Short mmCIF file of C-alpha atoms in Angstrom, two decimals:
data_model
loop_
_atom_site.label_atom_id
_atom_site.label_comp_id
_atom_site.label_asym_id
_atom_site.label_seq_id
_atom_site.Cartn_x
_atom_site.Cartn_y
_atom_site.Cartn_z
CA UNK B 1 -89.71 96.60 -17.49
CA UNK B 2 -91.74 94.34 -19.71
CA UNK B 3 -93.27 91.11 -18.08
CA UNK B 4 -93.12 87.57 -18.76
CA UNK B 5 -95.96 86.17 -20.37
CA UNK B 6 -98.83 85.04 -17.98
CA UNK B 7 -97.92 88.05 -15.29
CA UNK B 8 -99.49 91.19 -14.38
CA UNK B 9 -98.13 94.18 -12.26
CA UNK B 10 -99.85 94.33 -9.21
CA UNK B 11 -99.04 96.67 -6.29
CA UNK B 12 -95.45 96.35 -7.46
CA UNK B 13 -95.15 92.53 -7.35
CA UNK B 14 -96.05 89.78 -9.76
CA UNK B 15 -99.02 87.00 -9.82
CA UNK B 16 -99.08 84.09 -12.07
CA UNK B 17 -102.35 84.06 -14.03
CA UNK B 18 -103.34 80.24 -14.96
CA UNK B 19 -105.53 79.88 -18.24
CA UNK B 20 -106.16 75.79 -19.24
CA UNK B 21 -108.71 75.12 -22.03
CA UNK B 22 -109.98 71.39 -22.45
CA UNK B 23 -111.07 71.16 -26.11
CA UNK B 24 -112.57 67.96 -27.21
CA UNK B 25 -114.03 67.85 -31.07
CA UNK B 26 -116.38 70.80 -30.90
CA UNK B 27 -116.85 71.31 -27.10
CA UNK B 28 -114.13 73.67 -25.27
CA UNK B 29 -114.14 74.32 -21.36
CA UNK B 30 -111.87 76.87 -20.30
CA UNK B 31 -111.20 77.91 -16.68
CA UNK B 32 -108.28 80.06 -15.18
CA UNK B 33 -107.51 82.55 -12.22
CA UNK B 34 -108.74 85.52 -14.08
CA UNK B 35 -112.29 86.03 -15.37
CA UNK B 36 -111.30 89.04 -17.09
CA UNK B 37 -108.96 86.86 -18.96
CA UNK B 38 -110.97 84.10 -19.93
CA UNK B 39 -112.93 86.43 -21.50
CA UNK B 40 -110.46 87.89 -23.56
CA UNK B 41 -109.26 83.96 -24.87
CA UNK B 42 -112.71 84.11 -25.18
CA UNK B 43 -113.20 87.03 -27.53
CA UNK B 44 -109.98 86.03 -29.47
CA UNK B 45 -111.06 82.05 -29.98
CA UNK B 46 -114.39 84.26 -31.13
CA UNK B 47 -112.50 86.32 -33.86
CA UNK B 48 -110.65 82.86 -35.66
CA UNK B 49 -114.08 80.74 -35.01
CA UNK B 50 -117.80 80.60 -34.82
CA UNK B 51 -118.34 80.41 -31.13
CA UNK B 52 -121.34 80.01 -28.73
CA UNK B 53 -121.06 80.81 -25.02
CA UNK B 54 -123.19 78.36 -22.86
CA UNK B 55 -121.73 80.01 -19.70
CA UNK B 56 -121.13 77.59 -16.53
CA UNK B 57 -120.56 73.80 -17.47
CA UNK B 58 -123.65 71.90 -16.02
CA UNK B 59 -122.48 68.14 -17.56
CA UNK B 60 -118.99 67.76 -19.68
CA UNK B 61 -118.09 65.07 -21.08
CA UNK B 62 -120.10 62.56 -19.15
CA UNK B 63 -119.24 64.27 -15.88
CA UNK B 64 -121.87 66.37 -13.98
CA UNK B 65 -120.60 69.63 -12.60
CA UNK B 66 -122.44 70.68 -9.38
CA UNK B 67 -121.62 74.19 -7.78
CA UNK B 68 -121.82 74.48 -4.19
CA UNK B 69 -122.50 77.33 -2.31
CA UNK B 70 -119.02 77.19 -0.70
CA UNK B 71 -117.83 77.64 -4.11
CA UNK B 72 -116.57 74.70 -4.27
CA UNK B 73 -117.12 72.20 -7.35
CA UNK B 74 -119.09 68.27 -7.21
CA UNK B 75 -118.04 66.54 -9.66
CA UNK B 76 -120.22 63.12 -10.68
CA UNK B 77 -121.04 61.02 -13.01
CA UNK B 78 -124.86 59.87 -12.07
CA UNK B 79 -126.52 59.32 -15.45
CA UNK B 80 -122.86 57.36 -16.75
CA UNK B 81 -122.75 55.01 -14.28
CA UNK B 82 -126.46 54.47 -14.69
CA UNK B 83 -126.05 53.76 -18.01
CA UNK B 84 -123.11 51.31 -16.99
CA UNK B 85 -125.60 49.48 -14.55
CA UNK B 86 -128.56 49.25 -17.45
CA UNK B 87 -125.99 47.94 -20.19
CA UNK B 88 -124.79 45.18 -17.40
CA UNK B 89 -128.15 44.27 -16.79
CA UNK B 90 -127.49 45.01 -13.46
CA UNK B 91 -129.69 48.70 -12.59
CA UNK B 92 -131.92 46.52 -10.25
CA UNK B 93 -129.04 44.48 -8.28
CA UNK B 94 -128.13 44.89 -4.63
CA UNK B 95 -125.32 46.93 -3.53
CA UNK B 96 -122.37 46.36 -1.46
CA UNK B 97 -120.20 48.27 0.99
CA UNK B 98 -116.79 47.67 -1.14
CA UNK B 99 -115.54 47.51 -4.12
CA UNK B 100 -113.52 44.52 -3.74
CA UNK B 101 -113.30 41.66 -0.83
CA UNK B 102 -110.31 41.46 1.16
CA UNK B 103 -109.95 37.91 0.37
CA UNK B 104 -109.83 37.78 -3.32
CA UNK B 105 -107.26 36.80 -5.08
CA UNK B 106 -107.83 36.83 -9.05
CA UNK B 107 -105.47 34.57 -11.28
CA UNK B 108 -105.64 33.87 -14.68
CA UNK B 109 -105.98 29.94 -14.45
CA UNK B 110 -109.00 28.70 -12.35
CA UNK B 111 -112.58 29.16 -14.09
CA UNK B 112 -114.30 28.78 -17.12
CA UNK B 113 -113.50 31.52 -19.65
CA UNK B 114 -116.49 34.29 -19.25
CA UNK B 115 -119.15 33.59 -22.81
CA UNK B 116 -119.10 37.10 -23.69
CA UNK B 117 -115.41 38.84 -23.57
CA UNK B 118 -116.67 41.89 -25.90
CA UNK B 119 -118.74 42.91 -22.77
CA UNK B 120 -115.91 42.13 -20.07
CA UNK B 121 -114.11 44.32 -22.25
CA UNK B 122 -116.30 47.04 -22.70
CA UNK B 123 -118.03 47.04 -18.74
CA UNK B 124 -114.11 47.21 -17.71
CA UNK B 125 -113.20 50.06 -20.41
CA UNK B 126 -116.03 52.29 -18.97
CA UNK B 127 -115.19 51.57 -15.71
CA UNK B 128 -112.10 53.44 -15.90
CA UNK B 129 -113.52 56.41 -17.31
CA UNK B 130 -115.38 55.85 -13.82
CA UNK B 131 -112.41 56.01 -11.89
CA UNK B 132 -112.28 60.20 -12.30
CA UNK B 133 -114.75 61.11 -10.22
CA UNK B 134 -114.17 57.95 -8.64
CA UNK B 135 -110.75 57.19 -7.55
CA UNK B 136 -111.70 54.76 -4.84
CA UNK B 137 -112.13 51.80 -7.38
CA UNK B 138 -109.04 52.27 -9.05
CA UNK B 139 -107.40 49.74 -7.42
CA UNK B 140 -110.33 47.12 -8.16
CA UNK B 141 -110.64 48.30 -11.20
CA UNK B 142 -107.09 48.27 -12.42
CA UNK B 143 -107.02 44.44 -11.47
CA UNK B 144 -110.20 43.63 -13.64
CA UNK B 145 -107.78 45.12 -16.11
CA UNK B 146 -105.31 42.85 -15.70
CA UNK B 147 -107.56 40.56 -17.50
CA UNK B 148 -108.87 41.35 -20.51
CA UNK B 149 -107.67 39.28 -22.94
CA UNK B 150 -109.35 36.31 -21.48
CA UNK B 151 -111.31 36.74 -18.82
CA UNK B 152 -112.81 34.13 -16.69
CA UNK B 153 -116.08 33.99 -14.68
CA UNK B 154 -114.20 34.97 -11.95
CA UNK B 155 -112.79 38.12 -13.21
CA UNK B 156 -116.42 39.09 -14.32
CA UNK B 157 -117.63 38.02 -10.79
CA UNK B 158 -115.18 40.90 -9.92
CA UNK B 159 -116.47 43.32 -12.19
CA UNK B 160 -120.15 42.72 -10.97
CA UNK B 161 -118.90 43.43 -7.49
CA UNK B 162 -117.11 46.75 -8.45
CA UNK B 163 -120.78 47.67 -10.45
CA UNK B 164 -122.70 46.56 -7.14
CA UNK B 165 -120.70 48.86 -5.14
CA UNK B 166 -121.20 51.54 -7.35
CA UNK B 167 -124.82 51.17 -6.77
CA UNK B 168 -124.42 51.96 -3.40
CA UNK B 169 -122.66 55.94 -4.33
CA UNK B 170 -123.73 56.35 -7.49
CA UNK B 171 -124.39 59.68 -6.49
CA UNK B 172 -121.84 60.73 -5.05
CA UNK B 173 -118.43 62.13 -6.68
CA UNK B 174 -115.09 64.25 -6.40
CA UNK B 175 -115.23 67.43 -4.41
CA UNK B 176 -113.03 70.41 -5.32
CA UNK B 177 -112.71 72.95 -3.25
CA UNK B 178 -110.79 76.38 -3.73
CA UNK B 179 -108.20 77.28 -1.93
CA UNK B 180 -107.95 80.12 0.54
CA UNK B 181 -105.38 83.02 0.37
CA UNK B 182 -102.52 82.22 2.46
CA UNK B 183 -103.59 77.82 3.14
CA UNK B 184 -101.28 75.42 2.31
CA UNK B 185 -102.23 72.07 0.29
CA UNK B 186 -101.43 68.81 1.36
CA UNK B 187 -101.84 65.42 -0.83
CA UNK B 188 -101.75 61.83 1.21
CA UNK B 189 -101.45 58.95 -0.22
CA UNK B 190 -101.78 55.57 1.17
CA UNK B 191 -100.83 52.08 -0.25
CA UNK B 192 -100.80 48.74 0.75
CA UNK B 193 -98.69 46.76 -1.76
CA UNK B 194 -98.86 42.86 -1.49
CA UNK B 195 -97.27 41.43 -4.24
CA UNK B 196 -96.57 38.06 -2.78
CA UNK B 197 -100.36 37.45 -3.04
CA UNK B 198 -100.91 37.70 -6.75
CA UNK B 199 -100.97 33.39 -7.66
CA UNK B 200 -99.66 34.59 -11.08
#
C-alpha cells in the first residue's frame, strides 16, 4: 500500500507530518513535527541553493524568539517597539494601564487636523505589525486605522495612548506552548460590539 504524501507507517497506523517554511527575500524559517524531516527539506533546499544553517531562530523578522524551558516558545518584539517609542519621541513618556479609555469615542469631525499625517501614518502602520505578538491592541489599534487619511489631534492623542501603554509591557509577548499527547485545544474569544457609539 503506498501512502499519501505527508504520512508515515507507524505501528500500523498513520500520522500526519506538518512541514511550513516562512521564506522572506533571503531569510527562510522552517519548522514541522519531524526533525528528521526538516532536515531532509533541508538538505534538498541545500542541493538547488547556497544555504547556511544558523540553527534555532533567536530574532526573525523583528520578532524575538525566546525558548523556555517548558519548551514552550516567547515570542516579543522588545527592540521594535523600542524603536517605535524613539521614532515617536516618546521612549521617555509615562505609561498607562490600557490601551484605550473606556470613554473615547473617535470621529472624524471635531479637532484640528494632526501637522504631520506622514508620521500618523507611519506610527499607525508599525503598530500593526505590533499587534502579532500583541493582540491586545488590536482593537485600539484598528480604530487609529480608521483614520488615516486625515487624522486629527485626537486620533494622534489615541495613538500616543496605545504607545504609552506599550511602555508599560514592552517586554512582554505571545506565549506558545506545545501541546501534550492526548490534550485537547480550546480558542475563546470575547467581543463587545457597540456600534451605536461610533458618532460617524
Amino acid at each position: 500500500m503506498t501512502q499519501p504524501p505527508g504520512f508515515v507507517t507507524s505501528d500500523k497506523s498513520l500520522v500526519c507530518i506538518s512541514l511550513h517554511a516562512l521564506v522572506y527575500v533571503d531569510d527562510i524559517l522552517i519548522i514541522g513535527s519531524s526533525s528528521a524531516h526538516i532536515h531532509e527539506l533541508i538538505i534538498k533546499l541545500h542541493h538547488k541553493f547556497a544555504l547556511k544553517k544558523l540553527g534555532r531562530p533567536s530574532y526573525f523578522l523583528g520578532i524575538e524568539v525566546k525558548f523556555q524551558s517548558n519548551g514552550s516558545l516567547l515570542l516579543t518584539q522588545t527592540k521594535y517597539i523600542k524603536y517605535l517609542l524613539s521614532r515617536a519621541k516618546m521612549d521617555g513618556a509615562n505609561g498607562v494601564p490600557t490601551p484605550m479609555l473606556g470613554t473615547c469615542r473617535l470621529s472624524k469631525h471635531g479637532t484640528n487636523y494632526f501637522a504631520d499625517p506622514q508620521l500618523y501614518r507611519s506610527i499607525v502602520g508599525a503598530l500593526q505589525y505590533v499587534t502579532l505578538t500583541r493582540p491586545d491592541i488590536s482593537f485600539s489599534v484598528n480604530k487609529a486605522c480608521q483614520f488615516m487619511a486625515s487624522p486629527l489631534d485626537t486620533h494622534w492623542a489615541a495613538v500616543r495612548r496605545i504607545l504609552r501603554y506599550l511602555i508599560c509591557i514592552v517586554d512582554c509577548g505571545l506565549l506558545l506552548s506545545h501541546s501534550v499527547a492526548g490534550s485537547k485545544f480550546f480558542v475563546r474569544a470575547y467581543s463587545d460590539s457597540n456600534w451605536a457609539s461610533d458618532p460617524d
